Amino acid sequence: MTLHSHRLTDRDSPIADDGDEVRFCSACAFSAASMRAGYDKAALRDLHVLVEHVGPFRAGEHVFRAHDPFRAIFAVRGGTVKTVSVDADGNEQVLGFYIPGEVVGLNAIYPERYPCDAIALENSYFCRFSFPAISALATRMPGLQQQLFKLISKELGMATRLAGDHGAEERMAAFLIDLAERYATQGFPARRLHLAMSRNEIAAHLRLAPETVSRILGRFRETGLIALDVREVELRAPDQLSALARNVLGR
Amino acid sequence: MTLHSHRLTDRDSPIADDGDEVRFCSACAFSAASMRAGYDKAALRDLHVLVEHVGPFRAGEHVFRAHDPFRAIFAVRGGTVKTVSVDADGNEQVLGFYIPGEVVGLNAIYPERYPCDAIALENSYFCRFSFPAISALATRMPGLQQQLFKLISKELGMATRLAGDHGAEERMAAFLIDLAERYATQGFPARRLHLAMSRNEIAAHLRLAPETVSRILGRFRETGLIALDVREVELRAPDQLSALARNVLGR
DNA sequence: CAGTCAGGTTGATCTGGATCAAGGAAAGCT
DNA sequence: AGCTTTCCTTGATCCAGATCAACCTGACTG
C-alpha cells in the first residue's frame, strides 16, 4: 500500500502561535471574528491578555475532567482532543473530536460543570479562555458575543446530526466527510486525512461496534470510495461519500 | 381505567400573559433571569418592548419552517411545539418538544437559517424575540447574555443525551422522566402528565418504531411503573423509572 | 530480539428492535 | 347516526449490527 498521508506533527502544523505580541494564534476560533469586526487595539489587547496558552498535553492526558467546575473554554491550538462521557456501567460515549481551530468545553456552560472528560489524542496545545472573563469581554465586543453564540449553536447542530437515525454506513460516511471538511476549513488538504483516533473511539462516537467500523471502512476501500492504510485515509470518491452522508448532514 | 390527568387548556394553564404592562409573562424563560439580576426599569422596558406576542397557532401549524432565514427565537407561552427535520428520503426526525417557559429556534443561530420546522402540537402561543435585537440588548444586560448562553448550552446537553447509545426502554424512561421534570419546573404536577405528542412523534424523537414505543409503554404499565390511558400518564414508580433512565440522563 | 500487548481485521452467530400485518378505538365530518 | 381517518395496540417475522471468537500486525519492553 502506497498511501502517504501528510501526518501532522508539531513541526509542520500550520496552526501555531505566531509569536506576535499583538495578533493571535492565526487559527484561533476567535481571531477571525475579532479581526473581521475590525476592533480597535484596546479591545484586541483585552482579548489577547485573556488568553492563556496551555500544554503540551500528551496522548491520554486530561485537559479537564467530568464534574470539574466549569471555569474556561479551550481553543485547540495544535493536536486533537476527544470529549468522552462515561456512564455508571462504564460505557464510553465519545461526544466529539476537536481539531486545531475548534473550541472545547462549551457544553459545560449550562450545568456549570464539565459534563465530560476532555482527553488529548496526541500531543496537544490549547488557548485557555476564562469563561467569566471572555463573556464579560463579549459584552463590550458584540462580534465576540456573536461568535460565542455561533460556536455553541454549531456544536448543537453537530450533536443533533449525531442523534439522528441513520444506517451505519451513512454515519461513517458523514464522519469522514465532516472531518475532512473541518480539516479543509483549517487549511489542510481536503482529500487526505490522518485519523488521530482509534477504531474504538470512532465506534464509541458513532454508537457502533469497533468491528462494524472496521468492516465498513474495509467495504469503502473495496468499493474504491477511499484508500486506507490503517489510520491514513484518502477520499477517492468524495461525491459518492457525500451522497451517502447526505441524509445525516442534511444537504 | 380511572386515570384523570390534568389536561392543559387555555383556561387552566398557569402560563399566560399576566397583562401587566411592565412585567413579563411570568413563565417566560427570560423573565426569571432578568428579575433575578435586578435590572433597572429602563433595561426591563427595553426587553419588554422587544417582545412580540404571537399566536394562537393551531395544531399542525408552522411557527417557522426549515430553510427560512433566522430572525427570531420563540419562547413558548402556552401549548406545545415540536421541531422536526425531514431528510431527502422523507424520514422525519423530531429534534425536540417544547413546553411553556422553553425557547425554540436556538439551533438556527449558526446556520443563520432554521434547520428544522417548528410545528404546534396543540393551540399554542409564543413570545417572539428578534434575535439581533435581543442579542444587542444582551450586550447591555450581562445576565441576559448569560441566560442565552445557558439556554443554548442546555439544548446542547439535551441533544447529546439523545445521541447516546442506549436501549429502547432506557430512552423511553428518560423521555418520561425528563418531560415530567420539565413540567415540574414550570409548576405543573410532577407525577402526572398529558402527552401532547403522538406515539409516532415520540418514536421519531427517540429513533424507535411507533410499535416499539407502544409496546414499551405497555410493558411499563404492566410492571406498574406507570399508569397509562393513551396519552394520560401517571408516574407510579418514578424512582425505578429514574434508575432505568440513569445512564441516559447521566446521573 | 523474543515476549507482550493494544489495536485492527475478519468470520460465525445471535438479538433488539424494525418491519409487516391485522384489528381496535377514538375523533372529525356529512 | 354512520363513515372516514388517524392513532394505537398486539402478534409474527426479519435483519442490521452487536457479540463472540480467532488471528494478525506493529510498537514497545526487558
PDB file of N, CA and C (backbone and C1' of nucleotides) in Angstrom, chain C:
ATOM      1  P    DC C   1      17.930 -10.998  15.708  1.00  0.00           P
ATOM      2  O5'  DC C   1      17.865 -10.539  17.275  1.00  0.00           O
ATOM      3  C5'  DC C   1      18.008 -11.554  18.233  1.00  0.00           C
ATOM      4  C4'  DC C   1      16.728 -11.647  19.044  1.00  0.00           C
ATOM      5  C3'  DC C   1      15.444 -11.748  18.197  1.00  0.00           C
ATOM      6  O3'  DC C   1      14.585 -12.698  18.823  1.00  0.00           O
ATOM      7  C1'  DC C   1      15.212  -9.994  19.715  1.00  0.00           C
ATOM      8  P    DA C   2      14.182 -14.039  18.135  1.00  0.00           P
ATOM      9  O5'  DA C   2      13.241 -14.727  19.225  1.00  0.00           O
ATOM     10  C5'  DA C   2      13.831 -15.303  20.372  1.00  0.00           C
ATOM     11  C4'  DA C   2      13.072 -14.848  21.600  1.00  0.00           C
ATOM     12  C3'  DA C   2      11.593 -15.264  21.599  1.00  0.00           C
ATOM     13  O3'  DA C   2      11.291 -15.711  22.912  1.00  0.00           O
ATOM     14  C1'  DA C   2      11.752 -12.925  21.860  1.00  0.00           C
ATOM     15  P    DG C   3       9.764 -15.889  23.409  1.00  0.00           P
ATOM     16  O5'  DG C   3       9.455 -14.421  23.939  1.00  0.00           O
ATOM     17  C5'  DG C   3       9.967 -14.015  25.217  1.00  0.00           C
ATOM     18  C4'  DG C   3       8.986 -13.036  25.838  1.00  0.00           C
ATOM     19  C3'  DG C   3       7.526 -13.519  25.822  1.00  0.00           C
ATOM     20  O3'  DG C   3       6.905 -13.073  27.028  1.00  0.00           O
ATOM     21  C1'  DG C   3       7.706 -11.531  24.550  1.00  0.00           C
ATOM     22  P    DT C   4       5.425 -13.482  27.439  1.00  0.00           P
ATOM     23  O5'  DT C   4       4.683 -12.084  27.343  1.00  0.00           O
ATOM     24  C5'  DT C   4       5.265 -10.946  28.000  1.00  0.00           C
ATOM     25  C4'  DT C   4       4.572  -9.690  27.530  1.00  0.00           C
ATOM     26  C3'  DT C   4       3.031  -9.810  27.506  1.00  0.00           C
ATOM     27  O3'  DT C   4       2.514  -8.714  28.253  1.00  0.00           O
ATOM     28  C1'  DT C   4       3.830  -8.882  25.486  1.00  0.00           C
ATOM     29  P    DC C   5       0.996  -8.679  28.735  1.00  0.00           P
ATOM     30  O5'  DC C   5       0.530  -7.246  28.212  1.00  0.00           O
ATOM     31  C5'  DC C   5       1.470  -6.338  27.607  1.00  0.00           C
ATOM     32  C4'  DC C   5       0.733  -5.484  26.579  1.00  0.00           C
ATOM     33  C3'  DC C   5      -0.801  -5.700  26.569  1.00  0.00           C
ATOM     34  O3'  DC C   5      -1.433  -4.455  26.339  1.00  0.00           O
ATOM     35  C1'  DC C   5       0.063  -6.093  24.432  1.00  0.00           C
ATOM     36  P    DA C   6      -2.858  -4.135  26.892  1.00  0.00           P
ATOM     37  O5'  DA C   6      -3.311  -2.967  25.912  1.00  0.00           O
ATOM     38  C5'  DA C   6      -2.405  -1.896  25.624  1.00  0.00           C
ATOM     39  C4'  DA C   6      -2.576  -1.504  24.179  1.00  0.00           C
ATOM     40  C3'  DA C   6      -4.045  -1.308  23.785  1.00  0.00           C
ATOM     41  O3'  DA C   6      -4.160  -0.093  23.057  1.00  0.00           O
ATOM     42  C1'  DA C   6      -3.006  -2.867  22.337  1.00  0.00           C
ATOM     43  P    DG C   7      -5.550   0.434  22.543  1.00  0.00           P
ATOM     44  O5'  DG C   7      -5.509   0.030  21.010  1.00  0.00           O
ATOM     45  C5'  DG C   7      -4.536   0.651  20.192  1.00  0.00           C
ATOM     46  C4'  DG C   7      -4.591  -0.014  18.865  1.00  0.00           C
ATOM     47  C3'  DG C   7      -5.972   0.077  18.227  1.00  0.00           C
ATOM     48  O3'  DG C   7      -5.786   0.686  16.962  1.00  0.00           O
ATOM     49  C1'  DG C   7      -5.156  -2.151  18.173  1.00  0.00           C
ATOM     50  P    DG C   8      -7.036   0.968  16.012  1.00  0.00           P
ATOM     51  O5'  DG C   8      -7.058  -0.320  15.083  1.00  0.00           O
ATOM     52  C5'  DG C   8      -6.022  -0.490  14.125  1.00  0.00           C
ATOM     53  C4'  DG C   8      -6.249  -1.791  13.422  1.00  0.00           C
ATOM     54  C3'  DG C   8      -7.597  -1.907  12.698  1.00  0.00           C
ATOM     55  O3'  DG C   8      -7.312  -1.923  11.287  1.00  0.00           O
ATOM     56  C1'  DG C   8      -7.048  -3.901  13.904  1.00  0.00           C
ATOM     57  P    DT C   9      -8.526  -1.944  10.266  1.00  0.00           P
ATOM     58  O5'  DT C   9      -8.766  -3.511  10.077  1.00  0.00           O
ATOM     59  C5'  DT C   9      -7.784  -4.261   9.366  1.00  0.00           C
ATOM     60  C4'  DT C   9      -8.139  -5.719   9.405  1.00  0.00           C
ATOM     61  C3'  DT C   9      -9.422  -6.121   8.655  1.00  0.00           C
ATOM     62  O3'  DT C   9      -9.034  -6.920   7.545  1.00  0.00           O
ATOM     63  C1'  DT C   9      -9.220  -7.250  10.742  1.00  0.00           C
ATOM     64  P    DT C  10     -10.048  -7.256   6.372  1.00  0.00           P
ATOM     65  O5'  DT C  10     -10.635  -8.684   6.740  1.00  0.00           O
ATOM     66  C5'  DT C  10      -9.815  -9.695   7.285  1.00  0.00           C
ATOM     67  C4'  DT C  10     -10.693 -10.786   7.854  1.00  0.00           C
ATOM     68  C3'  DT C  10     -12.066 -10.964   7.182  1.00  0.00           C
ATOM     69  O3'  DT C  10     -12.129 -12.306   6.727  1.00  0.00           O
ATOM     70  C1'  DT C  10     -12.262 -10.988   9.526  1.00  0.00           C
ATOM     71  P    DG C  11     -13.399 -12.807   5.871  1.00  0.00           P
ATOM     72  O5'  DG C  11     -14.092 -13.787   6.930  1.00  0.00           O
ATOM     73  C5'  DG C  11     -13.375 -14.884   7.449  1.00  0.00           C
ATOM     74  C4'  DG C  11     -14.215 -15.597   8.501  1.00  0.00           C
ATOM     75  C3'  DG C  11     -15.662 -15.877   8.084  1.00  0.00           C
ATOM     76  O3'  DG C  11     -15.957 -17.228   8.434  1.00  0.00           O
ATOM     77  C1'  DG C  11     -15.623 -14.780  10.174  1.00  0.00           C
ATOM     78  P    DA C  12     -17.348 -17.906   8.199  1.00  0.00           P
ATOM     79  O5'  DA C  12     -17.958 -17.890   9.682  1.00  0.00           O
ATOM     80  C5'  DA C  12     -17.260 -18.529  10.745  1.00  0.00           C
ATOM     81  C4'  DA C  12     -18.209 -18.720  11.922  1.00  0.00           C
ATOM     82  C3'  DA C  12     -19.635 -19.141  11.550  1.00  0.00           C
ATOM     83  O3'  DA C  12     -20.135 -19.981  12.583  1.00  0.00           O
ATOM     84  C1'  DA C  12     -19.703 -17.023  12.584  1.00  0.00           C
ATOM     85  P    DT C  13     -21.630 -20.518  12.584  1.00  0.00           P
ATOM     86  O5'  DT C  13     -22.320 -19.523  13.606  1.00  0.00           O
ATOM     87  C5'  DT C  13     -22.028 -19.654  14.994  1.00  0.00           C
ATOM     88  C4'  DT C  13     -22.738 -18.555  15.747  1.00  0.00           C
ATOM     89  C3'  DT C  13     -24.266 -18.686  15.764  1.00  0.00           C
ATOM     90  O3'  DT C  13     -24.627 -18.783  17.134  1.00  0.00           O
ATOM     91  C1'  DT C  13     -23.600 -16.452  15.330  1.00  0.00           C
ATOM     92  P    DC C  14     -26.112 -19.019  17.582  1.00  0.00           P
ATOM     93  O5'  DC C  14     -26.473 -17.573  18.171  1.00  0.00           O
ATOM     94  C5'  DC C  14     -25.516 -16.932  19.010  1.00  0.00           C
ATOM     95  C4'  DC C  14     -26.038 -15.541  19.347  1.00  0.00           C
ATOM     96  C3'  DC C  14     -27.524 -15.503  19.706  1.00  0.00           C
ATOM     97  O3'  DC C  14     -27.637 -14.637  20.815  1.00  0.00           O
ATOM     98  C1'  DC C  14     -27.109 -14.022  17.916  1.00  0.00           C
ATOM     99  P    DT C  15     -28.966 -14.607  21.691  1.00  0.00           P
ATOM    100  O5'  DT C  15     -29.519 -13.147  21.344  1.00  0.00           O
ATOM    101  C5'  DT C  15     -28.689 -11.999  21.568  1.00  0.00           C
ATOM    102  C4'  DT C  15     -29.448 -10.764  21.113  1.00  0.00           C
ATOM    103  C3'  DT C  15     -30.960 -10.806  21.401  1.00  0.00           C
ATOM    104  O3'  DT C  15     -31.352  -9.499  21.737  1.00  0.00           O
ATOM    105  C1'  DT C  15     -30.616 -10.468  19.124  1.00  0.00           C
ATOM    106  P    DG C  16     -31.967  -9.108  23.126  1.00  0.00           P
ATOM    107  O5'  DG C  16     -32.149  -7.532  22.955  1.00  0.00           O
ATOM    108  C5'  DG C  16     -31.029  -6.732  22.536  1.00  0.00           C
ATOM    109  C4'  DG C  16     -31.488  -5.596  21.640  1.00  0.00           C
ATOM    110  C3'  DG C  16     -32.767  -4.894  22.059  1.00  0.00           C
ATOM    111  O3'  DG C  16     -32.585  -3.511  21.770  1.00  0.00           O
ATOM    112  C1'  DG C  16     -33.104  -5.939  19.941  1.00  0.00           C
ATOM    113  P    DG C  17     -33.582  -2.390  22.184  1.00  0.00           P
ATOM    114  O5'  DG C  17     -34.368  -2.100  20.831  1.00  0.00           O
ATOM    115  C5'  DG C  17     -33.581  -1.764  19.694  1.00  0.00           C
ATOM    116  C4'  DG C  17     -34.365  -1.986  18.433  1.00  0.00           C
ATOM    117  C3'  DG C  17     -35.751  -1.355  18.368  1.00  0.00           C
ATOM    118  O3'  DG C  17     -35.787  -0.621  17.178  1.00  0.00           O
ATOM    119  C1'  DG C  17     -35.842  -3.566  17.615  1.00  0.00           C
ATOM    120  P    DA C  18     -36.941   0.229  16.591  1.00  0.00           P
ATOM    121  O5'  DA C  18     -37.031  -0.280  15.067  1.00  0.00           O
ATOM    122  C5'  DA C  18     -35.826  -0.358  14.310  1.00  0.00           C
ATOM    123  C4'  DA C  18     -36.112  -1.063  12.991  1.00  0.00           C
ATOM    124  C3'  DA C  18     -37.320  -0.531  12.239  1.00  0.00           C
ATOM    125  O3'  DA C  18     -37.010  -0.439  10.849  1.00  0.00           O
ATOM    126  C1'  DA C  18     -37.656  -2.828  12.785  1.00  0.00           C
ATOM    127  P    DT C  19     -38.043   0.181   9.843  1.00  0.00           P
ATOM    128  O5'  DT C  19     -38.856  -1.090   9.311  1.00  0.00           O
ATOM    129  C5'  DT C  19     -38.158  -2.196   8.775  1.00  0.00           C
ATOM    130  C4'  DT C  19     -39.151  -3.294   8.477  1.00  0.00           C
ATOM    131  C3'  DT C  19     -40.434  -2.826   7.784  1.00  0.00           C
ATOM    132  O3'  DT C  19     -40.596  -3.636   6.638  1.00  0.00           O
ATOM    133  C1'  DT C  19     -40.938  -4.216   9.626  1.00  0.00           C
ATOM    134  P    DC C  20     -41.756  -3.297   5.551  1.00  0.00           P
ATOM    135  O5'  DC C  20     -42.816  -4.462   5.834  1.00  0.00           O
ATOM    136  C5'  DC C  20     -42.382  -5.820   5.884  1.00  0.00           C
ATOM    137  C4'  DC C  20     -43.525  -6.713   6.338  1.00  0.00           C
ATOM    138  C3'  DC C  20     -44.893  -6.353   5.730  1.00  0.00           C
ATOM    139  O3'  DC C  20     -45.526  -7.561   5.343  1.00  0.00           O
ATOM    140  C1'  DC C  20     -45.050  -6.445   8.065  1.00  0.00           C
ATOM    141  P    DA C  21     -46.924  -7.513   4.564  1.00  0.00           P
ATOM    142  O5'  DA C  21     -47.994  -7.830   5.701  1.00  0.00           O
ATOM    143  C5'  DA C  21     -47.831  -8.959   6.539  1.00  0.00           C
ATOM    144  C4'  DA C  21     -48.975  -9.014   7.543  1.00  0.00           C
ATOM    145  C3'  DA C  21     -50.321  -8.492   7.010  1.00  0.00           C
ATOM    146  O3'  DA C  21     -51.326  -9.416   7.381  1.00  0.00           O
ATOM    147  C1'  DA C  21     -49.790  -7.476   9.064  1.00  0.00           C
ATOM    148  P    DA C  22     -52.790  -9.362   6.757  1.00  0.00           P
ATOM    149  O5'  DA C  22     -53.737  -9.194   8.031  1.00  0.00           O
ATOM    150  C5'  DA C  22     -53.473  -9.960   9.198  1.00  0.00           C
ATOM    151  C4'  DA C  22     -54.174  -9.312  10.366  1.00  0.00           C
ATOM    152  C3'  DA C  22     -55.569  -8.742  10.032  1.00  0.00           C
ATOM    153  O3'  DA C  22     -56.491  -9.231  10.975  1.00  0.00           O
ATOM    154  C1'  DA C  22     -54.266  -7.154  11.177  1.00  0.00           C
ATOM    155  P    DG C  23     -58.034  -9.402  10.598  1.00  0.00           P
ATOM    156  O5'  DG C  23     -58.783  -8.087  11.036  1.00  0.00           O
ATOM    157  C5'  DG C  23     -58.064  -7.117  11.717  1.00  0.00           C
ATOM    158  C4'  DG C  23     -58.206  -7.293  13.235  1.00  0.00           C
ATOM    159  C3'  DG C  23     -59.456  -6.630  13.790  1.00  0.00           C
ATOM    160  O3'  DG C  23     -59.710  -7.066  15.131  1.00  0.00           O
ATOM    161  C1'  DG C  23     -57.555  -5.268  14.109  1.00  0.00           C
ATOM    162  P    DG C  24     -60.975  -6.482  15.885  1.00  0.00           P
ATOM    163  O5'  DG C  24     -60.368  -5.273  16.722  1.00  0.00           O
ATOM    164  C5'  DG C  24     -60.470  -5.301  18.129  1.00  0.00           C
ATOM    165  C4'  DG C  24     -59.957  -4.015  18.708  1.00  0.00           C
ATOM    166  C3'  DG C  24     -61.079  -3.041  19.066  1.00  0.00           C
ATOM    167  O3'  DG C  24     -60.804  -2.526  20.345  1.00  0.00           O
ATOM    168  C1'  DG C  24     -59.498  -1.986  17.649  1.00  0.00           C
ATOM    169  P    DA C  25     -61.969  -1.928  21.206  1.00  0.00           P
ATOM    170  O5'  DA C  25     -61.602  -0.376  21.219  1.00  0.00           O
ATOM    171  C5'  DA C  25     -60.348   0.045  21.748  1.00  0.00           C
ATOM    172  C4'  DA C  25     -60.176   1.527  21.436  1.00  0.00           C
ATOM    173  C3'  DA C  25     -61.449   2.344  21.691  1.00  0.00           C
ATOM    174  O3'  DA C  25     -61.046   3.537  22.312  1.00  0.00           O
ATOM    175  C1'  DA C  25     -60.690   2.689  19.497  1.00  0.00           C
ATOM    176  P    DA C  26     -62.027   4.372  23.254  1.00  0.00           P
ATOM    177  O5'  DA C  26     -61.799   5.866  22.767  1.00  0.00           O
ATOM    178  C5'  DA C  26     -60.459   6.357  22.604  1.00  0.00           C
ATOM    179  C4'  DA C  26     -60.417   7.360  21.467  1.00  0.00           C
ATOM    180  C3'  DA C  26     -61.526   8.424  21.526  1.00  0.00           C
ATOM    181  O3'  DA C  26     -60.896   9.693  21.458  1.00  0.00           O
ATOM    182  C1'  DA C  26     -61.377   7.491  19.367  1.00  0.00           C
ATOM    183  P    DA C  27     -61.667  11.034  21.816  1.00  0.00           P
ATOM    184  O5'  DA C  27     -61.503  11.923  20.490  1.00  0.00           O
ATOM    185  C5'  DA C  27     -60.275  11.867  19.772  1.00  0.00           C
ATOM    186  C4'  DA C  27     -60.516  12.417  18.369  1.00  0.00           C
ATOM    187  C3'  DA C  27     -61.559  13.526  18.333  1.00  0.00           C
ATOM    188  O3'  DA C  27     -61.082  14.582  17.502  1.00  0.00           O
ATOM    189  C1'  DA C  27     -62.150  11.800  16.826  1.00  0.00           C
ATOM    190  P    DG C  28     -61.861  15.954  17.368  1.00  0.00           P
ATOM    191  O5'  DG C  28     -62.259  15.932  15.819  1.00  0.00           O
ATOM    192  C5'  DG C  28     -61.219  15.946  14.842  1.00  0.00           C
ATOM    193  C4'  DG C  28     -61.838  15.758  13.465  1.00  0.00           C
ATOM    194  C3'  DG C  28     -62.901  16.796  13.124  1.00  0.00           C
ATOM    195  O3'  DG C  28     -62.721  17.199  11.762  1.00  0.00           O
ATOM    196  C1'  DG C  28     -63.826  14.618  12.954  1.00  0.00           C
ATOM    197  P    DC C  29     -63.593  18.325  11.110  1.00  0.00           P
ATOM    198  O5'  DC C  29     -64.569  17.487  10.166  1.00  0.00           O
ATOM    199  C5'  DC C  29     -63.990  16.593   9.206  1.00  0.00           C
ATOM    200  C4'  DC C  29     -65.086  15.986   8.365  1.00  0.00           C
ATOM    201  C3'  DC C  29     -66.182  16.961   7.941  1.00  0.00           C
ATOM    202  O3'  DC C  29     -66.406  16.822   6.536  1.00  0.00           O
ATOM    203  C1'  DC C  29     -67.130  15.053   9.026  1.00  0.00           C
ATOM    204  P    DT C  30     -67.513  17.592   5.762  1.00  0.00           P
ATOM    205  O5'  DT C  30     -68.703  16.535   5.779  1.00  0.00           O
ATOM    206  C5'  DT C  30     -68.551  15.275   5.110  1.00  0.00           C
ATOM    207  C4'  DT C  30     -69.948  14.730   4.788  1.00  0.00           C
ATOM    208  C3'  DT C  30     -70.956  15.802   4.397  1.00  0.00           C
ATOM    209  O3'  DT C  30     -71.851  15.308   3.412  1.00  0.00           O
ATOM    210  C1'  DT C  30     -71.689  14.713   6.369  1.00  0.00           C
TER     211       DT C  30
END
